[in-house]
Every structure is written in structure tokens, then in C-alpha cells.
Short mmCIF file of C-alpha atoms in Angstrom, two decimals:
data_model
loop_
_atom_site.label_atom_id
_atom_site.label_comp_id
_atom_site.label_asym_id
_atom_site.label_seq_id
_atom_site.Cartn_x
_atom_site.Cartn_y
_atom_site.Cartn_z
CA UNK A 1 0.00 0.00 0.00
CA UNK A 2 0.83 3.40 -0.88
CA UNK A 3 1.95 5.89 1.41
CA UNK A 4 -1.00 8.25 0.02
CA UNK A 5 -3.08 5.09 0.10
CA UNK A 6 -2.28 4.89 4.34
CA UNK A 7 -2.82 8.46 4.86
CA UNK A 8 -6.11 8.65 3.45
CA UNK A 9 -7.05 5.68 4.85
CA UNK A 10 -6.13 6.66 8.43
CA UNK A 11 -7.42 10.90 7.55
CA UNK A 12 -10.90 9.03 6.40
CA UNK A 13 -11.32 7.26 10.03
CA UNK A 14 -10.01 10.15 12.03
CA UNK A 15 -12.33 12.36 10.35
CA UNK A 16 -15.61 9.90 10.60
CA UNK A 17 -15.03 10.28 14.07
CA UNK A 18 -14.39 6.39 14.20
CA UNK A 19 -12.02 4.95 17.21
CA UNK A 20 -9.51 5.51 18.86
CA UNK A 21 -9.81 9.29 18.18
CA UNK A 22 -13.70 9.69 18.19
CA UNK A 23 -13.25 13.17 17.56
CA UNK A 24 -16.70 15.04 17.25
CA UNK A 25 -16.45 17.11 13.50
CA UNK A 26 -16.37 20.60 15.19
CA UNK A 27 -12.87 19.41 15.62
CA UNK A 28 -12.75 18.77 12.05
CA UNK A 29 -13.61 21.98 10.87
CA UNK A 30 -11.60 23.39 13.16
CA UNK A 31 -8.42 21.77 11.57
CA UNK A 32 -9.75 22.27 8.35
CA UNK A 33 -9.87 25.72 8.88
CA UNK A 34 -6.07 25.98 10.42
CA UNK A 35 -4.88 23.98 7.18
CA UNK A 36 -6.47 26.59 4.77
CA UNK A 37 -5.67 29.79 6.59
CA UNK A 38 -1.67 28.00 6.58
CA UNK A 39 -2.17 27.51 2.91
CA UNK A 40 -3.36 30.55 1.94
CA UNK A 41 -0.89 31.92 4.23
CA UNK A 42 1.61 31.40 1.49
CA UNK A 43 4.54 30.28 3.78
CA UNK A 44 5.76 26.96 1.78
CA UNK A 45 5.91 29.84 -1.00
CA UNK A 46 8.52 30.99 0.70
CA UNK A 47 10.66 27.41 1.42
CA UNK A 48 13.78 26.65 0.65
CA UNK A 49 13.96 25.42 -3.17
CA UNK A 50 15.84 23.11 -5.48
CA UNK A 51 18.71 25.28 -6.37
CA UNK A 52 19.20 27.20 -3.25
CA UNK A 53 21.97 26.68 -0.72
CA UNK A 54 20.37 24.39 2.62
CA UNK A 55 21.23 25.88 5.86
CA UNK A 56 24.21 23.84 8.06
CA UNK A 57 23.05 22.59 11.46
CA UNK A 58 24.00 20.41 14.45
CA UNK A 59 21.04 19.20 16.22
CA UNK A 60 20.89 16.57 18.92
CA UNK A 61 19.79 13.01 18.25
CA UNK A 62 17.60 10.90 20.51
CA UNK A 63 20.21 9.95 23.13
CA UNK A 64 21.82 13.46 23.40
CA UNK A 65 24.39 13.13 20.90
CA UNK A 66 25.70 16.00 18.57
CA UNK A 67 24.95 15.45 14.69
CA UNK A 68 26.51 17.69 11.75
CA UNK A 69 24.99 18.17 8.60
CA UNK A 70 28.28 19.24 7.41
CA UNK A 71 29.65 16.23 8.40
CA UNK A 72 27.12 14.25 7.13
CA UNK A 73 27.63 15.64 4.06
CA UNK A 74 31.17 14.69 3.41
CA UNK A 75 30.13 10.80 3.09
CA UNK A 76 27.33 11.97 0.66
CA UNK A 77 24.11 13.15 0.08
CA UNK A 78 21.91 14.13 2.79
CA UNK A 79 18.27 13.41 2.79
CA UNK A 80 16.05 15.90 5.46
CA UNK A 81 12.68 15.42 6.45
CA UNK A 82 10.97 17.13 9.24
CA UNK A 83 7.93 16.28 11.15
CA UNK A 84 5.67 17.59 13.57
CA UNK A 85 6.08 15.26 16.64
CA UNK A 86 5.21 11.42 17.85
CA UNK A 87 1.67 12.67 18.38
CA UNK A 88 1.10 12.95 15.13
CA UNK A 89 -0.13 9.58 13.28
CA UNK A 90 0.09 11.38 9.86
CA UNK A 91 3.81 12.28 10.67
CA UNK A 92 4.24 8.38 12.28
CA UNK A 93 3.21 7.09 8.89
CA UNK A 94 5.28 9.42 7.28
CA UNK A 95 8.20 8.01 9.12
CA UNK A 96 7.41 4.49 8.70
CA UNK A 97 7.70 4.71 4.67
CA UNK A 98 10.72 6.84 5.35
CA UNK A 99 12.46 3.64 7.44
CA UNK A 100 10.98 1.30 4.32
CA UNK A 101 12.82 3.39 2.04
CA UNK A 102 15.76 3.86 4.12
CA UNK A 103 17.66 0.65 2.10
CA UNK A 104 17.21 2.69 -1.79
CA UNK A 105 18.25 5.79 0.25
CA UNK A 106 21.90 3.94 1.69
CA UNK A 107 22.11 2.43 -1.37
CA UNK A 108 22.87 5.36 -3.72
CA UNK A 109 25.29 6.55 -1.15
CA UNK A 110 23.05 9.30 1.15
CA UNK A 111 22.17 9.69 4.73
CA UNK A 112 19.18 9.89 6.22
CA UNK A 113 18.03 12.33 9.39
CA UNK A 114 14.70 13.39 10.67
CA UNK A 115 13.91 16.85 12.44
CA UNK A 116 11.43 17.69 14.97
CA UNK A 117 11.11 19.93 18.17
CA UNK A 118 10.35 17.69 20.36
CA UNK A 119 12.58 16.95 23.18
CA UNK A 120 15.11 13.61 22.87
CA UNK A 121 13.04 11.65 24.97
CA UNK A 122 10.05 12.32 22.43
CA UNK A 123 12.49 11.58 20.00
CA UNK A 124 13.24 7.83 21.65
CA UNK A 125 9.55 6.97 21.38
CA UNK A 126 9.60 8.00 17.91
CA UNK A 127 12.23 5.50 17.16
CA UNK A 128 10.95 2.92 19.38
CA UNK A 129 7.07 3.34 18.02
CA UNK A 130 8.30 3.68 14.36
CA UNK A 131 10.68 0.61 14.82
CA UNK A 132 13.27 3.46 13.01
CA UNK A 133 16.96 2.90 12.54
CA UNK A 134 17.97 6.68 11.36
CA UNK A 135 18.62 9.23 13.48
CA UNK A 136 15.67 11.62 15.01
CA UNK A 137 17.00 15.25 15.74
CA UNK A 138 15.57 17.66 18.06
CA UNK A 139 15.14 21.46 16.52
CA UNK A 140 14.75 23.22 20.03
CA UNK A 141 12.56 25.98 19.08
CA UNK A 142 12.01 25.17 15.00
CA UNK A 143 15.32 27.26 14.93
CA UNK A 144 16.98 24.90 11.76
CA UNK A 145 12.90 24.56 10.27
CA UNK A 146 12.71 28.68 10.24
CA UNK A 147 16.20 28.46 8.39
CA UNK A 148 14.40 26.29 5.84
CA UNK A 149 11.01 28.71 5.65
CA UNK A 150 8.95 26.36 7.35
CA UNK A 151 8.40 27.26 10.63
CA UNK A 152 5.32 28.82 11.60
CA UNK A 153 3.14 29.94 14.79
CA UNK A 154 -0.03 28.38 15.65
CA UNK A 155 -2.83 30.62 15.72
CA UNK A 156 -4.81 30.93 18.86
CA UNK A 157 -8.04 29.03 18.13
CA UNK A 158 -5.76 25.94 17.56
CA UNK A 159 -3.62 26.76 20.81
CA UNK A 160 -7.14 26.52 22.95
CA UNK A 161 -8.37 23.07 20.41
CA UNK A 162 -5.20 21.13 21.29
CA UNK A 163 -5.02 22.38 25.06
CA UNK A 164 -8.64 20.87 24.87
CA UNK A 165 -7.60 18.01 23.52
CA UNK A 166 -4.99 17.60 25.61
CA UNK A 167 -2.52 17.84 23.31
CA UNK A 168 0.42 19.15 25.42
CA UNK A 169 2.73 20.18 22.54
CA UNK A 170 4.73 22.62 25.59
CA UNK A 171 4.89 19.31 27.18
CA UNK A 172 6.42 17.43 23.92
CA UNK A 173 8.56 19.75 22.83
CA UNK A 174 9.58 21.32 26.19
CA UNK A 175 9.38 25.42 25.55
CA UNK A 176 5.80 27.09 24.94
CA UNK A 177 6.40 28.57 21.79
CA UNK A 178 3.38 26.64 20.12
CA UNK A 179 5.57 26.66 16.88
CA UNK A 180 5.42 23.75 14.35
CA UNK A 181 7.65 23.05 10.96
CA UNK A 182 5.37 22.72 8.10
CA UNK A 183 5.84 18.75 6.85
CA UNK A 184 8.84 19.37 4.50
CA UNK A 185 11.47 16.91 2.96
CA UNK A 186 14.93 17.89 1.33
CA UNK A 187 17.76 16.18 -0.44
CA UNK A 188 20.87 17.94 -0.11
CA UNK A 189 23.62 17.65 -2.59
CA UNK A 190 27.65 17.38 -0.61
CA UNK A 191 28.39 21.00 -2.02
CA UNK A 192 25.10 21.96 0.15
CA UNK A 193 23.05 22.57 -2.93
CA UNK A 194 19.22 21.39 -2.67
CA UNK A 195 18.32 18.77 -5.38
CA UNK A 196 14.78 18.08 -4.20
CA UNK A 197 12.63 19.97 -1.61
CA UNK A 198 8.81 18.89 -1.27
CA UNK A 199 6.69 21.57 1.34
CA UNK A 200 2.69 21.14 1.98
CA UNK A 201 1.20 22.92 4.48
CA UNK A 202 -1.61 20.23 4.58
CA UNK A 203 0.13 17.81 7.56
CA UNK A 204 -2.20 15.52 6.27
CA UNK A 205 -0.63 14.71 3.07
CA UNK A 206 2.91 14.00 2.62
CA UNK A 207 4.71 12.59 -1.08
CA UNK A 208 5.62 9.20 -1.43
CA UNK A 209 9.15 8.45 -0.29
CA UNK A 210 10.14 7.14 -3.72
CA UNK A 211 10.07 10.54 -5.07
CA UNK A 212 13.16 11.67 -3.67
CA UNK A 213 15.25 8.81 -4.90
CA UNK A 214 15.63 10.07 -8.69
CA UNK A 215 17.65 13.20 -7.21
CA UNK A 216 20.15 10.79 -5.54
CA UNK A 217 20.90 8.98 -8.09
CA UNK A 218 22.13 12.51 -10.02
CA UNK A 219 25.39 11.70 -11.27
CA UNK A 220 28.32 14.33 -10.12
CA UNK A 221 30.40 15.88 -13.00
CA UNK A 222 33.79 13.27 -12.38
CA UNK A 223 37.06 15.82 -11.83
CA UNK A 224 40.00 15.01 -14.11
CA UNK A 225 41.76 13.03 -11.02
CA UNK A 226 38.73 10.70 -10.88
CA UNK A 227 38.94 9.63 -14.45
CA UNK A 228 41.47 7.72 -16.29
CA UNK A 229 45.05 8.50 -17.21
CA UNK A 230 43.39 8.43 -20.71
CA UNK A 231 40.01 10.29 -20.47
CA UNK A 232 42.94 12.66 -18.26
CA UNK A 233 44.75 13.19 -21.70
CA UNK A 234 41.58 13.75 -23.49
CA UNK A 235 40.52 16.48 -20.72
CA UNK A 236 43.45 18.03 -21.69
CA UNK A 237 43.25 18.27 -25.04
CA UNK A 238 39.42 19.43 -24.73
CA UNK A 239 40.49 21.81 -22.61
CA UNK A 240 43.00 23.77 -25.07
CA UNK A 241 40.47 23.42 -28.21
CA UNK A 242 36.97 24.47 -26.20
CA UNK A 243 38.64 26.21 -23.25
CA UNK A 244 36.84 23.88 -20.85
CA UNK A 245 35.45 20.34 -20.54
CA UNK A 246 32.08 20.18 -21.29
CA UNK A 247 30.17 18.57 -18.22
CA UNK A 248 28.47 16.03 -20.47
CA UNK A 249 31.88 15.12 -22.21
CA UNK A 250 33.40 14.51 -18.45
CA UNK A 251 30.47 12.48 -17.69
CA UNK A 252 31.25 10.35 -20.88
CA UNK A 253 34.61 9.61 -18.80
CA UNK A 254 32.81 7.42 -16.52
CA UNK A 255 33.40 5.01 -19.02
CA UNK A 256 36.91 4.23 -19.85
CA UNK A 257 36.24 3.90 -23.34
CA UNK A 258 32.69 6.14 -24.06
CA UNK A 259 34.40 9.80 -24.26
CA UNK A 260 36.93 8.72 -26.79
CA UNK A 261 35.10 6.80 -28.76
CA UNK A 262 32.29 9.46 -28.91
CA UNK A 263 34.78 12.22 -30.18
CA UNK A 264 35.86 9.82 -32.97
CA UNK A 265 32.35 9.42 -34.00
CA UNK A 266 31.34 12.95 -33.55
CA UNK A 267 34.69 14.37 -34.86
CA UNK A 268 34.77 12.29 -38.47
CA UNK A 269 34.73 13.07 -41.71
CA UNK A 270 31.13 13.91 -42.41
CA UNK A 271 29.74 14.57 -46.45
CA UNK A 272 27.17 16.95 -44.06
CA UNK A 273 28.56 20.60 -43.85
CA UNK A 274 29.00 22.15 -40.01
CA UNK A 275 25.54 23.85 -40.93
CA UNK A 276 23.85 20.78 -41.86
CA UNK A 277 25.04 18.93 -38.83
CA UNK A 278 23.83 21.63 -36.98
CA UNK A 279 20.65 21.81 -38.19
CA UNK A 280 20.20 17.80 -37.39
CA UNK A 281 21.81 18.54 -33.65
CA UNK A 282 19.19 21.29 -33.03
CA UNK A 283 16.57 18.96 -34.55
CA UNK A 284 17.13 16.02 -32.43
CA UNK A 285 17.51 17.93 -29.37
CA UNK A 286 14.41 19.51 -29.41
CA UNK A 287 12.42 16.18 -30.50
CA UNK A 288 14.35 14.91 -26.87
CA UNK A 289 13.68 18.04 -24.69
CA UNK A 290 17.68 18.19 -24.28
CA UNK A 291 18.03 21.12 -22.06
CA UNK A 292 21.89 20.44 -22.00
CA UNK A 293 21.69 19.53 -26.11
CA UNK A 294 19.87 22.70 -26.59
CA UNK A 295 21.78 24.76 -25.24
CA UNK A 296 25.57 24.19 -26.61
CA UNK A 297 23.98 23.69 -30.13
CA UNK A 298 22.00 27.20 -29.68
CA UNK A 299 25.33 28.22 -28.88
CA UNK A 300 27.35 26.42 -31.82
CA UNK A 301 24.40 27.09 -34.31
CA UNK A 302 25.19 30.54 -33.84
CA UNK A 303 29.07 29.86 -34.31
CA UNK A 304 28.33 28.54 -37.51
CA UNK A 305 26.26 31.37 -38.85
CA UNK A 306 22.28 30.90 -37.87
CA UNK A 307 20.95 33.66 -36.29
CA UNK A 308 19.06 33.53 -33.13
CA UNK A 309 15.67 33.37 -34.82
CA UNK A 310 16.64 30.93 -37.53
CA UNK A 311 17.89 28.56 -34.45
CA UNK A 312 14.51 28.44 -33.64
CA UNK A 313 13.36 27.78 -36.61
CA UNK A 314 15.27 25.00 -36.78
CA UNK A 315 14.35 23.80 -33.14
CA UNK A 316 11.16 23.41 -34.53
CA UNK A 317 11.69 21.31 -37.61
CA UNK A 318 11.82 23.08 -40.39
CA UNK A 319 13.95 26.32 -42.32
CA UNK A 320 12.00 28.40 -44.46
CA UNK A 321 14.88 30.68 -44.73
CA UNK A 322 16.81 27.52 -47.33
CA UNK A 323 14.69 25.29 -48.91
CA UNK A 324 17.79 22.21 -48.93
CA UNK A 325 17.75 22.82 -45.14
CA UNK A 326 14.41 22.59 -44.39
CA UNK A 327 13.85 19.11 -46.07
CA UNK A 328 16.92 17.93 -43.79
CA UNK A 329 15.25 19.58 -40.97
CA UNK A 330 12.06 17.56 -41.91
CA UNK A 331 13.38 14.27 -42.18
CA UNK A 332 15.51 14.73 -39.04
CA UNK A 333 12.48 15.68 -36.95
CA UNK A 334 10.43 12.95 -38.73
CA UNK A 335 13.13 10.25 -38.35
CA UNK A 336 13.61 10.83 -34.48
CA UNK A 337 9.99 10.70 -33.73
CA UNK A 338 9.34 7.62 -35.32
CA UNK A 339 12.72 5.91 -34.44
CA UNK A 340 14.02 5.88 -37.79
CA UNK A 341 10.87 5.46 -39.57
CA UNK A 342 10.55 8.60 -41.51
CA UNK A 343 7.40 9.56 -43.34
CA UNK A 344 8.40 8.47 -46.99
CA UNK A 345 7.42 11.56 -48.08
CA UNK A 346 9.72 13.31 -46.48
CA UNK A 347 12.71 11.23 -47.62
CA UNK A 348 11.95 11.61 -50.82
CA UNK A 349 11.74 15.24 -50.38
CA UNK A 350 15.43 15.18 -48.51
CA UNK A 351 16.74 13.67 -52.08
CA UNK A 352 14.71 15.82 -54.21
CA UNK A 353 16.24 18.49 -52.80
CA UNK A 354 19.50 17.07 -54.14
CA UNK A 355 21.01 15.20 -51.09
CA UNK A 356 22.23 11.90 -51.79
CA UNK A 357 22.25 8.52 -50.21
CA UNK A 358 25.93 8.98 -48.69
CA UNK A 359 24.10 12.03 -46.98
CA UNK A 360 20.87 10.17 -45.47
CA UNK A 361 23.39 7.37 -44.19
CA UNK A 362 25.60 10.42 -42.99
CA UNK A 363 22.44 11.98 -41.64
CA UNK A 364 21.61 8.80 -39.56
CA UNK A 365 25.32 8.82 -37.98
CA UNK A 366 24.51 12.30 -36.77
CA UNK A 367 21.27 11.61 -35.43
CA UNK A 368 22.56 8.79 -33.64
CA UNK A 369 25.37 11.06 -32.08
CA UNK A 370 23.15 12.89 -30.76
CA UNK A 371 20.76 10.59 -29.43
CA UNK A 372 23.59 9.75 -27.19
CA UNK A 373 24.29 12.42 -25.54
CA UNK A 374 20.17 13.51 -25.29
CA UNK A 375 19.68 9.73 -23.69
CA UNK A 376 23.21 10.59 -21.47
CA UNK A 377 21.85 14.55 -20.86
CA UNK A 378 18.19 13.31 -19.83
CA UNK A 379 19.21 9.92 -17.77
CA UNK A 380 22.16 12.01 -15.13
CA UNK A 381 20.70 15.31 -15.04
CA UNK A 382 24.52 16.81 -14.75
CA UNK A 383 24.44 20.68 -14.68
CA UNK A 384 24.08 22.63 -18.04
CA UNK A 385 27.15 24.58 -18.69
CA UNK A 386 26.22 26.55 -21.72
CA UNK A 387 24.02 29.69 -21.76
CA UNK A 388 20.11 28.46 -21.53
CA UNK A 389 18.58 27.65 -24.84
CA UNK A 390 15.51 30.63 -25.06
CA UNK A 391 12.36 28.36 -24.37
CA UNK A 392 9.88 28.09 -27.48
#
């Protein structure tokens, strides 16, 4: 079952007023209320963000001893997730999936911590209750959650509903600050960059763990002493041509073959002008949503003589501006949609316009070049370093 599929199973129960809770609906509304007053409050507006730097900390864990997220973060990637307290079923459930997912987490190299304000011995029953094996931090005060945006105070109504209730949150989380941290999860790349952050201020509903593992398994640029004496040699000789080593070249290195053997293929004698090749590059990349694609071959489209608003043009299949280009344009886009199976049409209006069949197998080679590095670009998610391609 689901995460989701828990949570709106338990929410359904609670809220039907249905043991152990039996919780009249004035309560309901009540907490209803709170959620959409939060909401429109706009404060997970205002979270931390993929892209933006996460905030160092050392919290407690549950027996008292100190934990570093700097530390942490020089054995890998650090995965955050705050919750509300051990009175909170939706935040129990929460951590439950959290502890099922804790093996994918480990195994693409990242840590896992979870932050709340209540005090360590709160903390203990968390761990015990949850059967966890990953350390529970205490955030005296929502002091590292207001660092992330997500700290916020209870309003008074609510104050009075839990004292009712007899929901001691003073008691749990030993000040009387009546603050909470929104229900927010963050993975946090080792140079402290956020790769995923996930904020709702409904504590009711919380993503499925599995959505965090696709930015742990983002594969870091390799440095030229973590590649082969080879792929070293052909940094080196990238860097004197281009000034720099491409990030989706170095990720090529990887392999101890894949970079060279790419440059061979993309560097040979072609019966396709630099234009033409272009053209197919631009083509391809666009068919592929290539951010990374997109933007060197905006930039080397331009190098080659297109102007800005011929390049998109191109990007989307066709070039008015020459009739010989446009047909190649055609059959490129038509080619990569269909996986090779052009609309015959469209080949015969590539040879009409007086390519020949050395070109259309030379045309395939370049497609296939770039398919690679699209598929490469689209499966690592390494940082574009190339001025953005303008969106269409």
C-alpha cells in the first residue's frame, strides 16, 4: 500500500469520528480551517527550493548526541525530512515509509536524518514506536525549520483546540512557543546545494518516499583526477580546443572507453557541412527536450552562422529561410519521432532536394550522435554549462 493510500485511509477514520480518536467534526472543521488559513498563508511559497543553498546545522539526536549536517555531508548526500512530533499519526506514517525506504536511500550513497522539536526523549519513542533505525534530531525551538522557511506559529483558536484536547505540545517539545515546521522533505547535494525539496502545508498529506530517490541517483560531473590517465589526456586536449570540458563530455569519462570513442564518431569526416550537422543537432535535441543539447547547439548554431531566430526555426523542424535545409530539418524531426521510420514523403523530399544517399546514411550517424548524448543529458541530469537555450 501506498503511502498516500495509508494516509487517506487513516485521515478518512479520524475524520468519521471512528475509534480511537472519536473526535466530534467541530474538531474537524476546526483543523480544516487551520490547514487553509496555513495555505493561503503562502509560507511553503517561501521554502527553501531546489537550487538554493540548505542551511548547516547540528542538532541533537535521541540519546543526546551532537549530529553535523556538514559532516554528514562529506560521506554523501543528505536526505532531510521534518515532522511535527510522535503525536502525530500522519507524521508516524510518514516516518514508517521513510524507514521502508531507508535501504534505496543507503544504497545510492546518502544519509538519512529526521527533524522535529520535540525533546530527545520524544524523540526515543519516535524510534521505538516507528521501529526506526535513522537518526531523530531535536530542533529546540524550530530554529533549523525557520532556516528552511517552514516554521510557523499556531494561531490561537488551535492553541485553545489542542489544550482541549490535551494535546500538550509545551509538554512534547519542552518550551511554549506553540511553533510547528510545516511537513517538509529535502535532499541535499555534498556542495550543500538542494536537489529536491517537497513543502505542503496540509500535515495531512505527505509525497511518497520514492520521489526523492531520482535526485540521488544525479550523477556528479567526475574531476579530471577521478577519471582515467586516458580520459585525463583527453581532458586536456578538450580543454586547449573548447577552453573547458564540457560537463556532459566529463560524464562520458565514466566510461573508460565512451568519451573517446564518442569524439571519434562525432569528430569524423562527415559529407554533411558544419551547418547541416547543426541543423540535425538542433533537430534532435528539441524532439528529446535536451536542455543540456539545446543549449551548446543554440550556442554552436550561432558559431556557424544561424541567427538567433533561424535557431529556432530550426528547433522546430523546419527552415524556411533555405529550402535544402528545411527538407533535412524535416526528415531529421520525422526520423527521431518515429525511431528511424521517416514519413516516406519526407525522404523523398530530402533527395529531391539534391542530397544523396551517402548524406541520409551520414544523416543517420549524426542523429545517432546525438541521441547519445540527449539519452546521457536526460538519464544524469549533470548541470548545463552553456548559456540556456531561449524556451519556445
Amino acid at each position: 500500500m501506498t503511502l498516500k493510500a495509508k494516509l487517506d485511509a487513516f485521515k478518512a477514520d479520524f475524520e468519521a469520528g471512528k475509534p480511537p480518536y472519536n473526535v466530534p467534526y467541530s474538531v474537524i472543521e476546526t483543523m480544516h480551517r487551520a490547514t487553509a488559513e496555513l495555505r493561503a498563508s503562502g509560507l511553503a511559497d517561501g521554502a527553501l527550493k531546489v537550487g538554493d543553498r540548505a542551511p548547516a546545522f547540528t542538532l541533537s539526536d535521541a540519546d543526546g548526541n551532537p549530529v553535523s549536517s556538514v559532516e554528514l555531508l562529506k560521506q554523501g548526500p543528505l536526505v532531510v525530512s521534518f515532522y511535527r512530533g510522535v503525536w502525530c499519526p500522519y507524521c508516524n506514517l510518514d516516518l514508517q515509509a521513510l524507514q521502508a525506504e531507508l535501504p534505496q536511500i543507503q544504497a545510492l550513497g546518502a544519509r538519512l536524518v529526521t527533524i522535529s522539536p520535540q525533546t530527545a526523549s520524544n524523540s526515543r519513542k519516535s524510534m521505538r514506536q516507528n521501529e526506526l533505525s535513522f537518526p531523530v534530531l531535536t530542533d529546540a525551538g524550530n530554529e533549523v525549520a525557520a532556516a528552511f522557511g517552514i516554521r510557523y506559529q499556531m494561531p490561537d483558536y488551535l492553541i485553545e483546540l489542542y489544550k482541549s484536547l490535551k494535546n500538550d505540545l509545551p509538554g512534547f517539545n519542552g518550551d511554549d512557543s506553540w511553533t510547528l515546521p510545516l511537513p517538509g522533505r529535502f535532499v541535499i547535494d555534498t556542495d550543500g546545494t538542494i536537489l529536491y525539496a517537497e513543502v505542503d502545508p496540509d500535515y495531512t498529506s505527505r509525497p511518497e518516499t520514492a520521489l526523492l530517490l531520482p535526485a540521488l541517483a544525479r550523477f556528479a560531473v567526475p574531476k579530471a583526477a577521478e577519471v582515467s590517465t586516458a580520459n585525463q589526456a583527453i581532458f586536456e586536449q578538450l580543454k586547449k580546443g573548447l577552453g573547458m570540458v564540457p560537463n556532459l563530455y566529463a560524464t562520458l569519462a565514466y566510461s573508460e572507453t565512451a568519451l573517446g570513442n564518442y569524439l571519434t564518431l562525432q569528430n569524423g569526416k562527415s559529407s554533411l557541412n558544419a551547418k547541416e550537422r547543426e541543423v540535425i543537432n538542433l533537430v534532435v535535441s528539441q524532439v528529446n527536450q535536451c536542455e543540456y543539447c539545446l543549449a551548446a547547439h543554440t550556442a554552436l548554431g550561432g558559431m556557424v552562422g544561424f541567427t538567433p531566430e533561424q535557431i529556432i526555426e530550426i528547433r522546430k523542424g523546419g527552415a524556411a529561410f533555405d529550402a535544402r535545409l528545411d527538407a533535412l530539418a524535416k526528415l531529421a524531426r520525422s526520423a527521431t519521432l518515429n525511431r528511424g521510420h521517416a514519413e516516406p514523403a519526407l525522404l523523398a523530399a530530402f533527395l529531391a532536394a539534391g542530397y544523396s544517399k551517402v548524406q541520409l546514411v551520414d544523416t543517420v550517424m549524426v542523429i545517432g550522435d546525438k541521441i547519445i548524448t540527449n539519452y546521457l543529458h536526460a538519464l544524469t541530469q549533470v548541470p548545463v554549462d552553456f548559456p540556456p537555450a531561449p524556451a519556445l
